[in-house]
Tab-separated table of C-alpha atoms in Angstrom:
chain	number	residue	atom	x	y	z
A	41	MET	CA	-34.235	-27.071	-5.001
A	42	GLU	CA	-31.161	-29.046	-4.346
A	43	ASN	CA	-28.571	-27.480	-2.068
A	44	ASN	CA	-25.721	-27.910	-4.524
A	45	PHE	CA	-25.522	-25.782	-7.750
A	46	LYS	CA	-23.046	-25.220	-10.456
A	47	MET	CA	-20.594	-22.399	-10.356
A	48	VAL	CA	-17.816	-21.114	-12.576
A	49	ALA	CA	-14.561	-19.698	-11.390
A	50	LYS	CA	-12.934	-17.498	-13.934
A	51	THR	CA	-9.235	-17.167	-14.073
A	52	PHE	CA	-6.173	-16.444	-16.362
A	53	PHE	CA	-5.335	-18.685	-19.154
A	54	GLY	CA	-2.789	-21.185	-17.760
A	55	PHE	CA	-3.967	-21.032	-14.120
A	56	GLU	CA	-6.803	-23.626	-14.665
A	57	GLU	CA	-4.933	-26.438	-13.103
A	58	ILE	CA	-3.728	-24.499	-10.093
A	59	LEU	CA	-7.353	-23.141	-9.590
A	60	ALA	CA	-8.849	-26.620	-9.838
A	61	LYS	CA	-6.442	-27.959	-7.206
A	62	GLU	CA	-7.465	-25.066	-4.951
A	63	LEU	CA	-11.291	-25.906	-5.393
A	64	GLN	CA	-10.565	-29.633	-4.725
A	65	MET	CA	-8.742	-28.756	-1.608
A	66	LEU	CA	-11.518	-26.469	-0.492
A	67	GLY	CA	-13.994	-29.397	-0.885
A	68	ALA	CA	-15.638	-28.504	-4.248
A	69	GLN	CA	-17.451	-31.318	-5.987
A	70	ASP	CA	-17.520	-32.058	-9.911
A	71	VAL	CA	-14.499	-29.865	-10.543
A	72	GLU	CA	-13.998	-29.589	-14.280
A	73	GLN	CA	-11.236	-27.508	-16.069
A	74	GLY	CA	-12.072	-25.336	-19.025
A	75	VAL	CA	-10.200	-22.475	-20.860
A	76	ARG	CA	-9.776	-19.679	-18.361
A	77	MET	CA	-12.441	-21.154	-16.079
A	78	VAL	CA	-12.940	-24.097	-13.855
A	79	SER	CA	-16.631	-25.159	-13.218
A	80	PHE	CA	-17.595	-26.912	-9.817
A	81	LYS	CA	-20.521	-27.599	-7.639
A	82	GLY	CA	-21.254	-26.451	-4.023
A	83	ASP	CA	-23.819	-24.960	-1.869
A	84	LYS	CA	-24.300	-21.417	-0.687
A	85	GLY	CA	-21.798	-21.765	1.980
A	86	PHE	CA	-19.192	-22.968	-0.354
A	87	MET	CA	-19.993	-20.083	-2.605
A	88	TYR	CA	-19.000	-17.823	0.273
A	89	LYS	CA	-16.000	-19.851	1.133
A	90	ALA	CA	-14.845	-19.927	-2.597
A	91	ASN	CA	-14.885	-16.156	-2.856
A	92	LEU	CA	-13.097	-15.684	0.519
A	93	SER	CA	-10.480	-18.366	-0.093
A	94	LEU	CA	-9.429	-18.775	-3.812
A	95	ARG	CA	-6.130	-17.170	-4.764
A	96	THR	CA	-6.213	-17.681	-8.370
A	97	ALA	CA	-9.896	-16.873	-9.227
A	98	LEU	CA	-10.937	-13.526	-10.823
A	99	LYS	CA	-14.684	-14.039	-10.358
A	100	ILE	CA	-17.184	-16.693	-9.247
A	101	LEU	CA	-20.223	-16.894	-11.383
A	102	LYS	CA	-23.586	-18.702	-10.659
A	103	PRO	CA	-25.142	-19.763	-14.016
A	104	ILE	CA	-29.000	-19.578	-13.905
A	105	TYR	CA	-30.226	-19.911	-17.499
A	106	PHE	CA	-29.018	-21.146	-20.908
A	107	PHE	CA	-30.580	-20.707	-24.294
A	108	LYS	CA	-29.917	-20.233	-27.947
A	109	ALA	CA	-29.984	-17.059	-29.874
A	110	ASN	CA	-29.054	-16.183	-33.533
A	111	ASN	CA	-30.515	-12.591	-33.543
A	112	GLU	CA	-31.570	-9.789	-31.229
A	113	GLN	CA	-35.163	-10.892	-31.170
A	114	ALA	CA	-34.207	-14.370	-29.853
A	115	LEU	CA	-31.769	-12.776	-27.351
A	116	TYR	CA	-34.547	-10.490	-26.053
A	117	LYS	CA	-37.018	-13.302	-25.741
A	118	GLY	CA	-34.475	-15.457	-23.996
A	119	ILE	CA	-33.569	-12.821	-21.378
A	120	SER	CA	-37.273	-12.235	-20.817
A	121	GLY	CA	-37.605	-16.049	-20.001
A	122	VAL	CA	-35.968	-15.448	-16.656
A	123	ASN	CA	-38.216	-14.406	-13.753
A	124	TRP	CA	-36.003	-11.547	-12.693
A	125	SER	CA	-38.083	-10.720	-9.626
A	126	ARG	CA	-36.382	-13.731	-7.962
A	127	TYR	CA	-33.290	-11.850	-7.961
A	128	ILE	CA	-33.920	-8.044	-7.843
A	129	ASN	CA	-36.791	-5.687	-6.947
A	130	ALA	CA	-38.045	-2.778	-9.106
A	131	ASN	CA	-36.473	-0.317	-6.646
A	132	GLN	CA	-32.990	-1.813	-7.005
A	133	THR	CA	-30.120	-1.373	-9.408
A	134	PHE	CA	-28.387	-3.795	-11.723
A	135	VAL	CA	-25.437	-3.865	-14.419
A	136	ILE	CA	-24.837	-6.201	-17.183
A	137	ASP	CA	-21.430	-7.511	-18.152
A	138	ALA	CA	-21.354	-9.054	-21.622
A	139	THR	CA	-18.839	-11.267	-23.379
A	140	VAL	CA	-19.413	-12.069	-27.027
A	141	HIS	CA	-17.777	-14.611	-29.321
A	142	SER	CA	-20.298	-14.753	-32.157
A	143	ASP	CA	-20.950	-13.807	-35.635
A	144	ASN	CA	-24.537	-13.123	-34.929
A	145	PHE	CA	-23.763	-10.255	-32.407
A	146	ASN	CA	-21.078	-7.769	-33.284
A	147	HIS	CA	-20.696	-5.838	-29.967
A	148	SER	CA	-20.803	-6.402	-26.393
A	149	GLU	CA	-22.369	-3.067	-25.601
A	150	PHE	CA	-25.243	-3.855	-27.974
A	151	VAL	CA	-25.880	-7.256	-26.241
A	152	SER	CA	-25.763	-5.533	-22.855
A	153	GLN	CA	-28.393	-2.886	-23.948
A	154	LYS	CA	-30.624	-5.401	-25.517
A	155	CYS	CA	-30.708	-7.614	-22.322
A	156	LYS	CA	-31.120	-4.467	-20.226
A	157	ASP	CA	-34.329	-3.621	-22.316
A	158	ALA	CA	-35.687	-7.213	-21.716
A	159	ILE	CA	-35.227	-6.962	-17.908
A	160	VAL	CA	-36.588	-3.490	-17.553
A	161	ASP	CA	-39.687	-4.240	-19.801
A	162	GLN	CA	-40.520	-7.236	-17.708
A	163	PHE	CA	-40.637	-5.151	-14.471
A	164	ARG	CA	-42.663	-2.305	-16.222
A	165	GLU	CA	-45.180	-4.788	-17.585
A	166	ARG	CA	-45.588	-6.509	-14.103
A	167	THR	CA	-45.189	-3.783	-11.676
A	168	GLY	CA	-45.264	-0.469	-13.591
A	169	GLN	CA	-41.809	0.262	-12.175
A	170	ARG	CA	-38.308	-0.549	-13.378
A	171	PRO	CA	-34.949	-1.013	-11.843
A	172	SER	CA	-32.176	1.291	-12.607
A	173	ILE	CA	-28.730	0.680	-13.994
A	174	ASP	CA	-25.794	1.390	-11.747
A	175	LYS	CA	-22.382	0.577	-13.355
A	176	ILE	CA	-20.292	1.301	-10.246
A	177	HIS	CA	-22.225	-0.090	-7.215
A	178	PRO	CA	-25.129	-2.228	-8.453
A	179	ASP	CA	-27.350	-4.394	-6.321
A	180	LEU	CA	-27.008	-7.240	-8.899
A	181	ARG	CA	-24.313	-7.736	-11.437
A	182	ILE	CA	-25.510	-10.097	-14.294
A	183	ASN	CA	-22.984	-11.855	-16.549
A	184	ILE	CA	-23.985	-12.574	-20.253
A	185	HIS	CA	-21.651	-14.927	-22.227
A	186	ILE	CA	-22.436	-15.635	-25.897
A	187	ASP	CA	-20.456	-18.285	-27.791
A	188	LYS	CA	-21.790	-18.576	-31.380
A	189	ASP	CA	-25.504	-19.061	-30.573
A	190	GLN	CA	-25.266	-20.344	-27.067
A	191	VAL	CA	-26.261	-17.816	-24.468
A	192	SER	CA	-25.335	-18.276	-20.890
A	193	VAL	CA	-26.828	-16.096	-18.183
A	194	ALA	CA	-25.021	-16.002	-14.777
A	195	LEU	CA	-25.065	-13.830	-11.547
A	196	ASP	CA	-21.828	-12.452	-10.646
A	197	THR	CA	-21.295	-13.596	-6.950
A	198	SER	CA	-18.063	-11.630	-6.518
A	199	GLY	CA	-18.630	-8.115	-7.771
A	200	ASN	CA	-15.404	-6.308	-8.405
A	201	SER	CA	-12.625	-8.711	-9.738
A	202	LEU	CA	-11.186	-10.906	-6.874
A	203	HIS	CA	-7.794	-9.555	-7.438
A	204	GLN	CA	-8.915	-6.508	-5.523
A	205	ARG	CA	-8.081	-8.133	-2.226
A	206	GLY	CA	-8.622	-4.933	-0.133
A	207	TYR	CA	-5.270	-4.498	1.383
A	208	ARG	CA	-3.501	-2.626	-1.531
A	209	THR	CA	-4.139	1.023	-1.308
A	210	ALA	CA	-0.888	2.460	-2.513
A	211	THR	CA	0.996	1.333	-5.658
A	212	ASN	CA	4.092	2.072	-7.726
A	213	ILE	CA	4.503	2.215	-11.332
A	214	ALA	CA	3.477	-1.034	-13.173
A	215	PRO	CA	2.153	-2.964	-9.982
A	216	ILE	CA	1.625	-6.786	-10.577
A	217	ASN	CA	-1.979	-8.035	-10.282
A	218	GLU	CA	-2.612	-9.850	-7.063
A	219	VAL	CA	-4.118	-12.943	-8.645
A	220	LEU	CA	-1.181	-13.061	-11.142
A	221	ALA	CA	1.180	-12.750	-8.105
A	222	ALA	CA	-0.337	-15.533	-6.232
A	223	GLY	CA	-0.503	-17.751	-9.290
A	224	VAL	CA	3.257	-16.986	-9.964
A	225	LEU	CA	4.023	-18.028	-6.290
A	226	LEU	CA	1.990	-21.139	-6.588
A	227	LEU	CA	3.685	-21.874	-9.984
A	228	SER	CA	7.148	-21.562	-8.150
A	229	GLY	CA	6.212	-24.172	-5.603
A	230	TRP	CA	6.068	-21.652	-2.680
A	231	ASP	CA	4.407	-23.420	0.343
A	232	GLY	CA	5.660	-21.336	3.370
A	233	GLN	CA	8.194	-24.176	4.278
A	234	GLY	CA	11.303	-21.863	4.212
A	235	ASP	CA	12.573	-18.326	4.013
A	236	PHE	CA	11.288	-15.917	1.384
A	237	LEU	CA	12.835	-12.839	-0.260
A	238	ASP	CA	11.422	-10.421	-2.869
A	239	PRO	CA	14.471	-8.322	-3.612
A	240	MET	CA	12.425	-5.736	-5.616
A	241	CYS	CA	9.293	-5.622	-3.754
A	242	GLY	CA	7.626	-2.489	-5.069
A	243	SER	CA	4.309	-2.022	-3.312
A	244	GLY	CA	4.693	-5.458	-1.599
A	245	THR	CA	2.126	-7.586	-3.433
A	246	PHE	CA	4.372	-10.673	-3.618
A	247	LEU	CA	5.221	-10.302	0.066
A	248	ALA	CA	1.558	-10.064	1.074
A	249	GLU	CA	0.394	-13.030	-1.178
A	250	ALA	CA	3.431	-15.066	-0.021
A	251	ALA	CA	2.511	-14.542	3.605
A	252	MET	CA	-1.138	-15.414	3.202
A	253	ILE	CA	-0.074	-18.666	1.350
A	254	ALA	CA	2.478	-19.532	4.088
A	255	CYS	CA	-0.097	-18.990	6.810
A	256	ASN	CA	-3.155	-20.212	5.019
A	257	ILE	CA	-4.837	-17.013	5.490
A	258	PRO	CA	-7.971	-16.664	3.093
A	259	ALA	CA	-6.925	-14.491	0.109
A	260	ASN	CA	-9.796	-12.045	0.290
A	261	ILE	CA	-10.196	-11.972	4.035
A	262	ASN	CA	-9.478	-8.053	3.784
A	263	ARG	CA	-12.008	-7.423	1.213
A	264	LYS	CA	-14.779	-4.960	2.173
A	265	GLU	CA	-17.627	-6.737	0.328
A	266	PHE	CA	-18.945	-9.260	-2.241
A	267	ALA	CA	-21.746	-9.050	-4.695
A	268	PHE	CA	-23.869	-11.860	-3.031
A	269	GLU	CA	-24.127	-9.658	0.116
A	270	LYS	CA	-27.016	-7.701	-1.580
A	271	TRP	CA	-28.853	-10.826	-2.844
A	272	HIS	CA	-32.355	-11.745	-1.481
A	273	ASP	CA	-31.014	-14.793	0.087
A	274	TRP	CA	-27.934	-13.320	1.846
A	275	ASP	CA	-27.270	-15.253	4.937
A	276	ASN	CA	-25.034	-13.091	7.211
A	277	ASP	CA	-24.756	-15.706	9.996
A	278	LEU	CA	-23.654	-18.359	7.440
A	279	PHE	CA	-21.127	-15.960	6.222
A	280	ASP	CA	-19.687	-15.303	9.667
A	281	ASN	CA	-19.615	-18.914	10.334
A	282	ILE	CA	-17.670	-19.778	7.107
A	283	THR	CA	-15.145	-16.814	7.909
A	284	ASP	CA	-14.708	-18.132	11.479
A	285	SER	CA	-14.043	-21.750	10.182
A	286	LEU	CA	-11.414	-20.568	7.606
A	287	LEU	CA	-9.608	-18.302	10.144
A	288	LYS	CA	-9.354	-21.371	12.377
A	289	ARG	CA	-7.281	-23.013	9.686
A	290	VAL	CA	-4.582	-20.260	9.748
A	291	ARG	CA	-1.192	-21.875	10.565
A	292	GLU	CA	1.925	-20.833	12.207
A	293	PHE	CA	4.914	-19.685	10.214
A	294	HIS	CA	8.358	-20.289	11.432
A	295	TYR	CA	10.557	-18.832	8.739
A	296	THR	CA	11.143	-15.227	7.451
A	297	ILE	CA	9.500	-13.068	4.528
A	298	LYS	CA	11.568	-10.158	3.536
A	299	GLY	CA	11.265	-7.458	0.934
A	300	PHE	CA	13.894	-5.082	-0.424
A	301	ASP	CA	13.600	-2.013	-2.592
A	302	LYS	CA	15.906	0.858	-3.149
A	303	ALA	CA	13.276	3.444	-3.597
A	304	PRO	CA	12.138	4.966	-0.183
A	305	SER	CA	8.549	5.675	-1.695
A	306	ALA	CA	8.293	2.073	-2.562
A	307	VAL	CA	9.254	0.937	0.821
A	308	SER	CA	6.744	3.305	2.441
A	309	LYS	CA	3.818	2.036	0.201
A	310	ALA	CA	4.803	-1.560	0.799
A	311	LYS	CA	4.758	-1.104	4.514
A	312	ASP	CA	1.316	0.633	4.344
A	313	ASN	CA	-0.083	-2.164	2.185
A	314	ILE	CA	1.347	-4.962	4.572
A	315	LYS	CA	-0.130	-3.130	7.570
A	316	ASN	CA	-3.470	-3.001	5.754
A	317	ALA	CA	-3.328	-6.731	5.182
A	318	ASN	CA	-2.572	-7.252	8.928
A	319	LEU	CA	0.508	-9.024	8.013
A	320	GLU	CA	3.199	-7.050	9.854
A	321	GLU	CA	4.181	-9.778	12.151
A	322	TYR	CA	5.405	-12.072	9.222
A	323	ILE	CA	7.062	-9.549	6.893
A	324	THR	CA	10.165	-7.279	7.092
A	325	ILE	CA	10.627	-4.571	4.532
A	326	GLU	CA	14.047	-2.738	4.054
A	327	GLU	CA	15.311	0.001	1.902
A	328	LYS	CA	18.070	-1.749	0.079
A	329	ASN	CA	19.496	-2.084	-3.401
A	330	PHE	CA	19.444	-5.769	-4.208
A	331	PHE	CA	22.737	-5.570	-6.017
A	332	ASP	CA	24.282	-4.510	-2.754
A	333	THR	CA	22.881	-7.326	-0.758
A	334	GLU	CA	23.728	-10.989	-0.041
A	335	LYS	CA	22.047	-13.993	1.454
A	336	THR	CA	21.902	-13.950	5.270
A	337	THR	CA	19.585	-16.917	6.058
A	338	GLN	CA	20.598	-20.689	6.470
A	339	GLY	CA	18.963	-23.326	4.333
A	340	LYS	CA	17.289	-22.919	1.046
A	341	LEU	CA	16.032	-19.511	0.092
A	342	HIS	CA	12.881	-18.997	-2.070
A	343	MET	CA	13.191	-15.769	-3.997
A	344	VAL	CA	10.355	-14.362	-6.340
A	345	PHE	CA	10.366	-10.935	-7.854
A	346	ASN	CA	9.075	-8.807	-10.665
A	347	PRO	CA	12.165	-6.710	-11.952
A	348	PRO	CA	11.420	-3.436	-14.055
A	349	TYR	CA	11.047	-4.074	-17.764
A	350	ASP	CA	8.442	-1.524	-18.625
A	351	GLU	CA	9.436	1.537	-20.831
A	352	ARG	CA	8.086	4.007	-18.038
A	353	LEU	CA	10.978	2.726	-15.817
A	354	ASP	CA	14.291	4.351	-16.428
A	355	ILE	CA	16.945	1.665	-16.352
A	356	HIS	CA	19.716	0.508	-18.706
A	357	MET	CA	18.300	-2.994	-19.540
A	358	GLU	CA	21.509	-4.830	-20.433
A	359	GLU	CA	23.338	-3.673	-17.396
A	360	PHE	CA	20.433	-4.147	-15.083
A	361	TYR	CA	19.845	-7.765	-16.088
A	362	LYS	CA	23.562	-8.610	-16.020
A	363	ASN	CA	23.589	-7.264	-12.475
A	364	ILE	CA	20.806	-9.731	-11.586
A	365	GLY	CA	22.743	-12.614	-12.641
A	366	ASP	CA	25.986	-11.424	-11.064
A	367	THR	CA	24.249	-10.817	-7.752
A	368	LEU	CA	22.534	-14.305	-7.659
A	369	LYS	CA	25.761	-15.945	-8.755
A	370	LYS	CA	27.979	-14.305	-6.213
A	371	ASN	CA	25.801	-13.476	-3.253
A	372	TYR	CA	22.937	-15.939	-3.202
A	373	PRO	CA	24.044	-19.722	-2.998
A	374	GLY	CA	21.316	-22.039	-1.932
A	375	THR	CA	18.640	-19.977	-3.467
A	376	ASN	CA	15.795	-20.883	-5.998
A	377	ALA	CA	15.237	-17.552	-7.710
A	378	TRP	CA	12.185	-16.829	-9.791
A	379	PHE	CA	11.227	-13.798	-11.703
A	380	ILE	CA	8.871	-12.627	-14.354
A	381	THR	CA	9.916	-10.363	-17.090
A	382	GLY	CA	8.220	-8.981	-20.321
A	383	ASN	CA	11.669	-8.069	-21.881
A	384	LEU	CA	12.468	-11.354	-23.418
A	385	ASP	CA	15.806	-10.010	-24.902
A	386	ALA	CA	16.969	-8.995	-21.538
A	387	LEU	CA	16.966	-12.589	-20.285
A	388	LYS	CA	20.187	-13.325	-22.339
A	389	PHE	CA	22.094	-10.686	-20.363
A	390	VAL	CA	21.502	-12.563	-17.005
A	391	GLY	CA	24.344	-14.875	-17.844
A	392	LEU	CA	22.762	-17.811	-16.149
A	393	LYS	CA	20.695	-20.698	-17.749
A	394	PRO	CA	17.333	-20.977	-16.234
A	395	SER	CA	16.243	-24.500	-15.192
A	396	ARG	CA	12.558	-23.641	-16.029
A	397	LYS	CA	10.802	-21.087	-18.308
A	398	ILE	CA	7.104	-20.565	-18.245
A	399	LYS	CA	5.362	-18.476	-20.807
A	400	LEU	CA	2.978	-15.849	-19.469
A	401	PHE	CA	1.141	-12.782	-20.503
A	402	ASN	CA	1.023	-9.786	-18.120
A	403	ALA	CA	-1.686	-7.706	-19.679
A	404	SER	CA	-0.791	-7.670	-23.267
A	405	ILE	CA	2.793	-8.173	-22.723
A	406	GLU	CA	4.145	-11.570	-23.595
A	407	ALA	CA	6.508	-12.520	-20.560
A	408	ARG	CA	8.488	-15.291	-19.006
A	409	LEU	CA	8.556	-16.795	-15.459
A	410	VAL	CA	12.053	-18.141	-15.140
A	411	LYS	CA	13.768	-20.161	-12.368
A	412	TYR	CA	17.485	-20.105	-11.534
A	413	GLU	CA	18.862	-22.613	-9.114
A	414	MET	CA	21.667	-21.285	-7.251
A	415	TYR	CA	23.750	-24.091	-5.567
A	416	GLU	CA	26.129	-23.984	-2.880
A	417	GLY	CA	29.770	-24.076	-3.717
A	418	SER	CA	30.971	-25.463	-7.068
A	419	LYS	CA	27.653	-26.787	-7.766
A	420	ARG	CA	26.369	-23.326	-8.178
A	421	THR	CA	27.147	-23.230	-11.992
A	422	LYS	CA	27.712	-26.922	-12.638
A	423	PHE	CA	24.142	-27.940	-12.507
A	424	GLN	CA	22.475	-24.780	-14.210
A	425	THR	CA	21.170	-26.574	-17.193
A	426	GLN	CA	18.229	-25.675	-19.484
A	427	GLU	CA	15.153	-27.561	-19.366
A	428	PRO	CA	12.281	-27.656	-22.019
A	429	ASP	CA	10.101	-24.676	-21.957
A	430	ASN	CA	6.568	-24.968	-20.510
A	431	THR	CA	3.874	-23.021	-22.034
A	432	ALA	CA	1.244	-21.379	-19.709
A	433	ALA	CA	-0.269	-18.321	-21.227
A	434	ILE	CA	-1.846	-15.982	-18.733
A	435	SER	CA	-3.715	-12.887	-19.628
A	436	ASP	CA	-3.717	-10.199	-16.887
A	437	ASN	CA	-7.133	-8.926	-17.671
A	438	SER	CA	-8.775	-8.013	-14.381
A	439	ASP	CA	-12.295	-7.501	-15.993
A	440	GLN	CA	-12.626	-11.141	-17.354
């Protein structure tokens, strides 16, 4: 068997280009963009590295078998064609995640059940025993993808979605997904070469992701486990070597990363999460109302935030977004300010023209990532002109 094999990194629609660039910079081979996915090749060590490092990937899958199926009998036969004892023992557990886009199969649960039957029956016939299903903490997670009559069988190398970094234990109302936050930061051009501010930091997700990008800290270094750690060919020494190699690439950061929130509970949760992520030396969090603050740093300030727009949050939308625009205009010269909002009507109350607009989806909510360039002095308003919309649709579905 050759050392390199094909893998598929799943992501949000619209993040494919960013993810492909991440993979190329890590050293992946044969990188190809698809829809909500990027395929690539690498060896087992690279599989470990991709799971540890990628900021905009939700899962890393390892395809192992492809076949055609137009009905349940063909599906059962195809799954039976895999020698499952290569991947799991009769005394272990597994679970099947199925995604179906086919007129031949109406329901993903039915597909999962049929595939489970084929695997269990194979073990019964060969050993007289059968592995069990464990939906919470299985030894093997199997991904079945059906597109028309094309069936792809893959092993899930990651386990739980990679947005579950391991540092965020405390959240507020409507927290932003970590992968979505990292993607927004990369779309904004954040590279750690300046000062950063999240003026409505909530539970601190943008702050943590910004610090990890700035310092080149692997995105999932704080994660407790990956699915591949339970595989037959798990190589703990190789994993440790990969981890050590990645940590040697961590770089120094010579600027500031600050977060404000007016809610004491949010500040407390954000500080806990930043401590969990071992990022306290890079990040300062203060209890402040953004509308009462002003820029205190020299040079260009990079601002990214997620203002409230959810119906669960009690604010007067028109006044709130007007205050955002007024505060930026009066108090934050020399700032590139980016924020994401799901209230598209509220943007007109900001009173400033965005220089960029990117279409996103946060869960099922259509949103916009907007950029406001606040210039020094008279340029502050003179050069605030509208650019054509970019369209990048991002679905914040952690289970994909």
